[in-house]
Short mmCIF file of C-alpha atoms in Angstrom, two decimals:
data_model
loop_
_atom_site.label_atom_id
_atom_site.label_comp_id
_atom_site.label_asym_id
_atom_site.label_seq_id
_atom_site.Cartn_x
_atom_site.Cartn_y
_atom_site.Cartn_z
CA UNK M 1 -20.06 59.63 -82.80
CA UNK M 2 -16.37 60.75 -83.29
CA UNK M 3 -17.44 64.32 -81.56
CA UNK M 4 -19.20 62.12 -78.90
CA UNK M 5 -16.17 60.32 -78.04
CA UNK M 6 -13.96 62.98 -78.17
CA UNK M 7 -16.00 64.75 -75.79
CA UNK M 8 -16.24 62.39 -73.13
CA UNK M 9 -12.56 61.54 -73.91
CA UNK M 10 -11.76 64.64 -72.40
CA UNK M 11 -14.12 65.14 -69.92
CA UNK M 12 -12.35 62.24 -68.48
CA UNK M 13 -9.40 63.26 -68.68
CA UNK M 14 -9.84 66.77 -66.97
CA UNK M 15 -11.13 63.93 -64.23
CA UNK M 16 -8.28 62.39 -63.95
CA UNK M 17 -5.89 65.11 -64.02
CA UNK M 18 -7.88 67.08 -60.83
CA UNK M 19 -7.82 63.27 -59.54
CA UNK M 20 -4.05 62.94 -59.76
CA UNK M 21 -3.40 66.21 -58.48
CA UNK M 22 -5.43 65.89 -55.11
CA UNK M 23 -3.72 62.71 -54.41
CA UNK M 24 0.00 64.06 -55.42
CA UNK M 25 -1.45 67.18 -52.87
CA UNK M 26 -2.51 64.57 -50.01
CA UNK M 27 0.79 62.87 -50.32
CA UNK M 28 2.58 65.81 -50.38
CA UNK M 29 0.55 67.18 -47.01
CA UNK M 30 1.72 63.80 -44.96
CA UNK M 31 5.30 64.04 -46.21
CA UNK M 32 5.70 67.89 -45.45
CA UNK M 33 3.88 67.10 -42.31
CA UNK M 34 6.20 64.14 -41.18
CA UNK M 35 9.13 66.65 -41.91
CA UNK M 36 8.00 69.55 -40.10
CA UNK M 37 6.77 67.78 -36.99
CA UNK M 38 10.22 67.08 -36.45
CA UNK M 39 10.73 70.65 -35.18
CA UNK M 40 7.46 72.67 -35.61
CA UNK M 41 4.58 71.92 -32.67
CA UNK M 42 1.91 69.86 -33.77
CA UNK M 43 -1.13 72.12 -32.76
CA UNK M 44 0.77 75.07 -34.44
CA UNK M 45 1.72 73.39 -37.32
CA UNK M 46 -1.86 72.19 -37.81
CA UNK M 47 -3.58 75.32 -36.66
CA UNK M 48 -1.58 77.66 -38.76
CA UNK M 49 -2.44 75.38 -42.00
CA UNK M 50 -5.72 74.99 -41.30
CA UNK M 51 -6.27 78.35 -40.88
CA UNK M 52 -4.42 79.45 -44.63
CA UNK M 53 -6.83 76.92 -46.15
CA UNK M 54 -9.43 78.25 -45.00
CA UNK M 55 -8.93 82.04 -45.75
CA UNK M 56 -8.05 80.41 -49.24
CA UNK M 57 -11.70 78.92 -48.89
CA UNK M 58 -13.18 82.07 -47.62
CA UNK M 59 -11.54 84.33 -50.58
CA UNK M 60 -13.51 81.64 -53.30
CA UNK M 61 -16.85 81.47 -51.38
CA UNK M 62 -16.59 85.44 -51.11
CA UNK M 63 -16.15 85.90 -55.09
CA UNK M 64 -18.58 83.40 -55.72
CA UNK M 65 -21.34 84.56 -53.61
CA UNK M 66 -22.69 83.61 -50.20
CA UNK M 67 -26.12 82.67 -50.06
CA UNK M 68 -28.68 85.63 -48.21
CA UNK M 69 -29.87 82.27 -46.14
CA UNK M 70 -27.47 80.14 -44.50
CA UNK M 71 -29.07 77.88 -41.94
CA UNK M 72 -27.76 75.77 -39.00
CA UNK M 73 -27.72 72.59 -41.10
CA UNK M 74 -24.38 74.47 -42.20
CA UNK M 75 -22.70 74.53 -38.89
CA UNK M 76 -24.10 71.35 -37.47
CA UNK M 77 -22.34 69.22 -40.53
CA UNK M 78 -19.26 71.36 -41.35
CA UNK M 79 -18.65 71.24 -37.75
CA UNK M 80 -19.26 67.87 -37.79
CA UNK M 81 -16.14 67.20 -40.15
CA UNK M 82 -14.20 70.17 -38.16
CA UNK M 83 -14.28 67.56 -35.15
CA UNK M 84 -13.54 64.47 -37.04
CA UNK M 85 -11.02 66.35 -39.09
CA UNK M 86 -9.16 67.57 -35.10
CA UNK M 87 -9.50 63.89 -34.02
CA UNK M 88 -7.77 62.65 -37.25
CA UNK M 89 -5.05 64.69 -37.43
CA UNK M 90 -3.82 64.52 -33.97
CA UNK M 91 -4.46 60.72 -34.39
CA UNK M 92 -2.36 61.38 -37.57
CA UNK M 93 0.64 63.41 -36.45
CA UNK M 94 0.99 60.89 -32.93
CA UNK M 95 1.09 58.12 -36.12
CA UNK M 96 3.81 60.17 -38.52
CA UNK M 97 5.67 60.57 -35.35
CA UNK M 98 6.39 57.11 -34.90
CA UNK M 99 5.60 54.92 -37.94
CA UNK M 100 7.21 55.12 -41.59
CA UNK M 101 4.96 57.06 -44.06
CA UNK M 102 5.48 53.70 -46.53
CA UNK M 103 3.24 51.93 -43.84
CA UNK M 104 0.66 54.93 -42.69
CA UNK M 105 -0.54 55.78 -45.50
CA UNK M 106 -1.78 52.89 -47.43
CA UNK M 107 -3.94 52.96 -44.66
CA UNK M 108 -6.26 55.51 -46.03
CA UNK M 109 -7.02 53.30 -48.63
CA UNK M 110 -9.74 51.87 -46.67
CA UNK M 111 -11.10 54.87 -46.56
CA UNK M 112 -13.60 54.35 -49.29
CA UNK M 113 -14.83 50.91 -48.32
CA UNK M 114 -15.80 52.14 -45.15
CA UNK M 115 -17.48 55.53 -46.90
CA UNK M 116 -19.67 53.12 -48.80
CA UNK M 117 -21.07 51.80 -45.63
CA UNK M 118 -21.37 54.88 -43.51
CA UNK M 119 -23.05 56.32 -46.77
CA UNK M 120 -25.33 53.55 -47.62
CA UNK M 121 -26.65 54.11 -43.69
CA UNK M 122 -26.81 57.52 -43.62
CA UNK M 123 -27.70 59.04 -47.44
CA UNK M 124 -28.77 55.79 -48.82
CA UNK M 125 -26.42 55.59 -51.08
CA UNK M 126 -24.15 52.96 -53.30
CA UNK M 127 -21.18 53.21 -55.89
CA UNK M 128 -21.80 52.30 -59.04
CA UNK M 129 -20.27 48.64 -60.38
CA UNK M 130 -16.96 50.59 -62.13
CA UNK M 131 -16.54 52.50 -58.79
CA UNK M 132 -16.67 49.83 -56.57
CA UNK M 133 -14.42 48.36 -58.63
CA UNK M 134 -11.81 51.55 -58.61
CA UNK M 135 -12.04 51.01 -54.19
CA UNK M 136 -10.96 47.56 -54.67
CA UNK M 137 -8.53 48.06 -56.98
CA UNK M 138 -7.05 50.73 -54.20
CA UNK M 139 -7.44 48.44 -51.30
CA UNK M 140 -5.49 45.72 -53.18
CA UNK M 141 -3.34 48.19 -54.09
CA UNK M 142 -2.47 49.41 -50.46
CA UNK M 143 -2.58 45.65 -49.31
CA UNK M 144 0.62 44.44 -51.44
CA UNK M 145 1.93 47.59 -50.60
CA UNK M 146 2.48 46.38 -47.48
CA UNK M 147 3.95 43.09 -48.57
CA UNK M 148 7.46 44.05 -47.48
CA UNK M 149 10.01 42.53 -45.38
CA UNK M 150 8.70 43.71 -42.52
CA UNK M 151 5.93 41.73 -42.55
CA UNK M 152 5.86 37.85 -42.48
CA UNK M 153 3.78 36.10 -45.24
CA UNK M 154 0.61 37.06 -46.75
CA UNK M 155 -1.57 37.34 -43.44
CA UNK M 156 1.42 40.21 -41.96
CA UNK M 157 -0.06 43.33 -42.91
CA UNK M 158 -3.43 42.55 -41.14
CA UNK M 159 -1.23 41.22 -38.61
CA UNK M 160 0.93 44.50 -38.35
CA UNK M 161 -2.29 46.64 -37.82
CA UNK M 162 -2.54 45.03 -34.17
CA UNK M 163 1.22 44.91 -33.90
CA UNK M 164 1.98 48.49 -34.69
CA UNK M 165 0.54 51.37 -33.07
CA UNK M 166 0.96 53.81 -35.85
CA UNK M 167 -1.04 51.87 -38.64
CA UNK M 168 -3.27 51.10 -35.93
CA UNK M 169 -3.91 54.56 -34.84
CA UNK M 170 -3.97 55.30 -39.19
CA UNK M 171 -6.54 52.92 -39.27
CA UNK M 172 -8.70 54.20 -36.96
CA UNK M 173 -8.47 58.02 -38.78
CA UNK M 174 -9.73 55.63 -42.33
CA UNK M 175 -12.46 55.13 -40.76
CA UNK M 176 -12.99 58.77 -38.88
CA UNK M 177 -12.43 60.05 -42.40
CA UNK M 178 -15.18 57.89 -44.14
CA UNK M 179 -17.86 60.02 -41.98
CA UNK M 180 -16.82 63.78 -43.47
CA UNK M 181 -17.63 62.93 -47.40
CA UNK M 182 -20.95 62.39 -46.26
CA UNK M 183 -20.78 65.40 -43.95
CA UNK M 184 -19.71 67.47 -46.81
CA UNK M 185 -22.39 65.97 -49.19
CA UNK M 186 -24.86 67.13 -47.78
CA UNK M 187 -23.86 70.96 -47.43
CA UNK M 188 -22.70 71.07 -50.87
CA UNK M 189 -26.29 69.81 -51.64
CA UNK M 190 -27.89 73.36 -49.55
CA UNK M 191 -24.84 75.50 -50.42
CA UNK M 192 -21.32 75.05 -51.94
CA UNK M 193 -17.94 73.22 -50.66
CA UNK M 194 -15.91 76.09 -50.65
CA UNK M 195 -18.79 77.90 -47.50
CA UNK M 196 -18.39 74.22 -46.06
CA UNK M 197 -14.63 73.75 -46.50
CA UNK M 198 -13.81 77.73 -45.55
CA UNK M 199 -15.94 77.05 -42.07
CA UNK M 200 -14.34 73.45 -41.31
CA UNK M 201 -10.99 74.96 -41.40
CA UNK M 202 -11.48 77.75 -39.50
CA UNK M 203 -12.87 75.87 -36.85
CA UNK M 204 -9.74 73.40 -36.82
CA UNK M 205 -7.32 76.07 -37.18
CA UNK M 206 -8.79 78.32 -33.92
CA UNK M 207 -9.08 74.92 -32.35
CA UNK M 208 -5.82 74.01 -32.59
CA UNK M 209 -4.46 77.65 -32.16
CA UNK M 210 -5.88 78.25 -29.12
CA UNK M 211 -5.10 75.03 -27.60
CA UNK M 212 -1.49 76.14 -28.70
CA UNK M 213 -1.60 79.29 -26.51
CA UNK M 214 -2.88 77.33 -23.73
CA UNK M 215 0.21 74.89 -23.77
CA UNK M 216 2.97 76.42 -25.27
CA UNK M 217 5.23 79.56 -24.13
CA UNK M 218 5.69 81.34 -26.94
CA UNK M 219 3.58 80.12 -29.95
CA UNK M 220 3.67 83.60 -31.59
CA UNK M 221 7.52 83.30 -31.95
CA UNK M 222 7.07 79.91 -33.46
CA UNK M 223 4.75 80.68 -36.19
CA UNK M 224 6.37 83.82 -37.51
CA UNK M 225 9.98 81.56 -37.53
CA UNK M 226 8.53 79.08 -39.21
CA UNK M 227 5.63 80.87 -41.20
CA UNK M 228 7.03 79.69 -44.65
CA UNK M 229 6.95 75.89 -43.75
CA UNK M 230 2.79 76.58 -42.38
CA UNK M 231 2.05 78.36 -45.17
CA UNK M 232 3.30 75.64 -47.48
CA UNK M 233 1.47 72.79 -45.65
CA UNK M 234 -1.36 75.00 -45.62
CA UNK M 235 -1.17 75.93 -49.41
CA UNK M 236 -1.14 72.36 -50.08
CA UNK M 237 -3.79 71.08 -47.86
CA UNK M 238 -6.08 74.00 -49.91
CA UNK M 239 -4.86 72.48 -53.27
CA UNK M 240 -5.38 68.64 -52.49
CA UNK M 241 -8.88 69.54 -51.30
CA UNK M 242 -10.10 71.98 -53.58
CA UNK M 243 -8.67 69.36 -56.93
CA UNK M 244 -10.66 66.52 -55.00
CA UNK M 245 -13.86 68.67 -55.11
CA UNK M 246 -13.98 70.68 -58.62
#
């Protein structure tokens, strides 16, 4: 019994530590990102990052093995979350532009409440008691959050959602982002997430790269003068994703 207990002890810990890192990762991602959209061009900014991850991606997937079969379930759903994920972030970086990260953020708490439904409707699918639990927990969490001065009485932060564009426009990406877990799902299922996650960000990256060349002057000069501050973001976006996923 004491082995028992032990061993799930620690099995739950290694949870929570991978757990604890992704989310230190994904805060770290919006508050680098707030910072260098101050000076850096979105679409380069996100292109280049996107593109690091997923060579980071690509190196895994290569060492683990790709599989002799891959099938065009693969591109249909990874691409999938390659267009929610462009949609989001430019819905995201319009939002850091203009709101405080204190009230953007605790919008992707609602994340998982609306994951629940999309994947009850499209994978048949339903947390467990203790998880559902855990998304409330988080929601209330992100709610009183928001119980600042900013906001008048208990009702404000629902109130502020209409009032403020950026936590509106955060919103909006919660509920974009509850789509790409099941997305993701279901090509880990055929293959792994690092073949899924290496095409996804690929696809955003030449997305947003190319759309870069189209509008900007000189969007070589850019990335090589600010390579270090892409290759961070994109370091970390790797890192919050991949502890998420292990």
């Amino acid at each position: 019994d004491c082995f028992l207990f032990s061993f799930f002890f620690f099995h739950a810990m290694i949870w929570f530590v991978f757990a604890f890192v992704g989310a230190l990762m994904q805060a770290l991602y919006y508050f680098f990102s707030k910072r260098f959209l101050q000076k850096i061009d979105e679409e380069i900014l996100a292109g280049g990052a996107f593109l690091i991850a997923g060579v980071c991606f690509g190196l895994i997937a290569f060492f683990i093995g790709i599989p002799n079969k891959i099938n065009a379930d693969l591109f249909l759903f990874s691409g999938g979350s390659a267009v929610i994920g462009i949609v989001g972030t430019i819905l995201t970086y319009k939002a850091l532009k203009i709101t405080d990260l204190s009230l953007t953020m605790p919008m992707l708490a609602f994340t998982p409440i609306f994951t629940v439904i999309i994947s009850l409707i499209i994978l048949q699918e339903f947390p467990s008691t203790i998880g559902l639990i855990g998304i409330l927990l988080g929601v209330i969490g992100a709610y009183v959050i928001n119980l600042s001065n900013k906001t008048v009485g208990f009702f404000g932060p629902i109130k502020s959602v209409f009032k403020n564009k950026g936590v509106f426009l955060m919103l909006i990406v919660s509920f974009l982002y509850a789509f790409i877990p099941n997305f993701d799902k279901i090509v880990i299922q055929n293959y792994n997430v690092f073949i899924g996650a290496a095409f996804t960000h690929f696809f955003m990256g030449f997305f947003f790269l190319v759309s870069s060349f189209r509008n900007k002057k000189n969007p070589i000069k850019i990335i090589f003068s600010d390579f270090h501050k892409i290759l961070l973001l994109g370091l970390i976006a790797f890192f919050s994703i991949l502890a998420i996923n292990i």
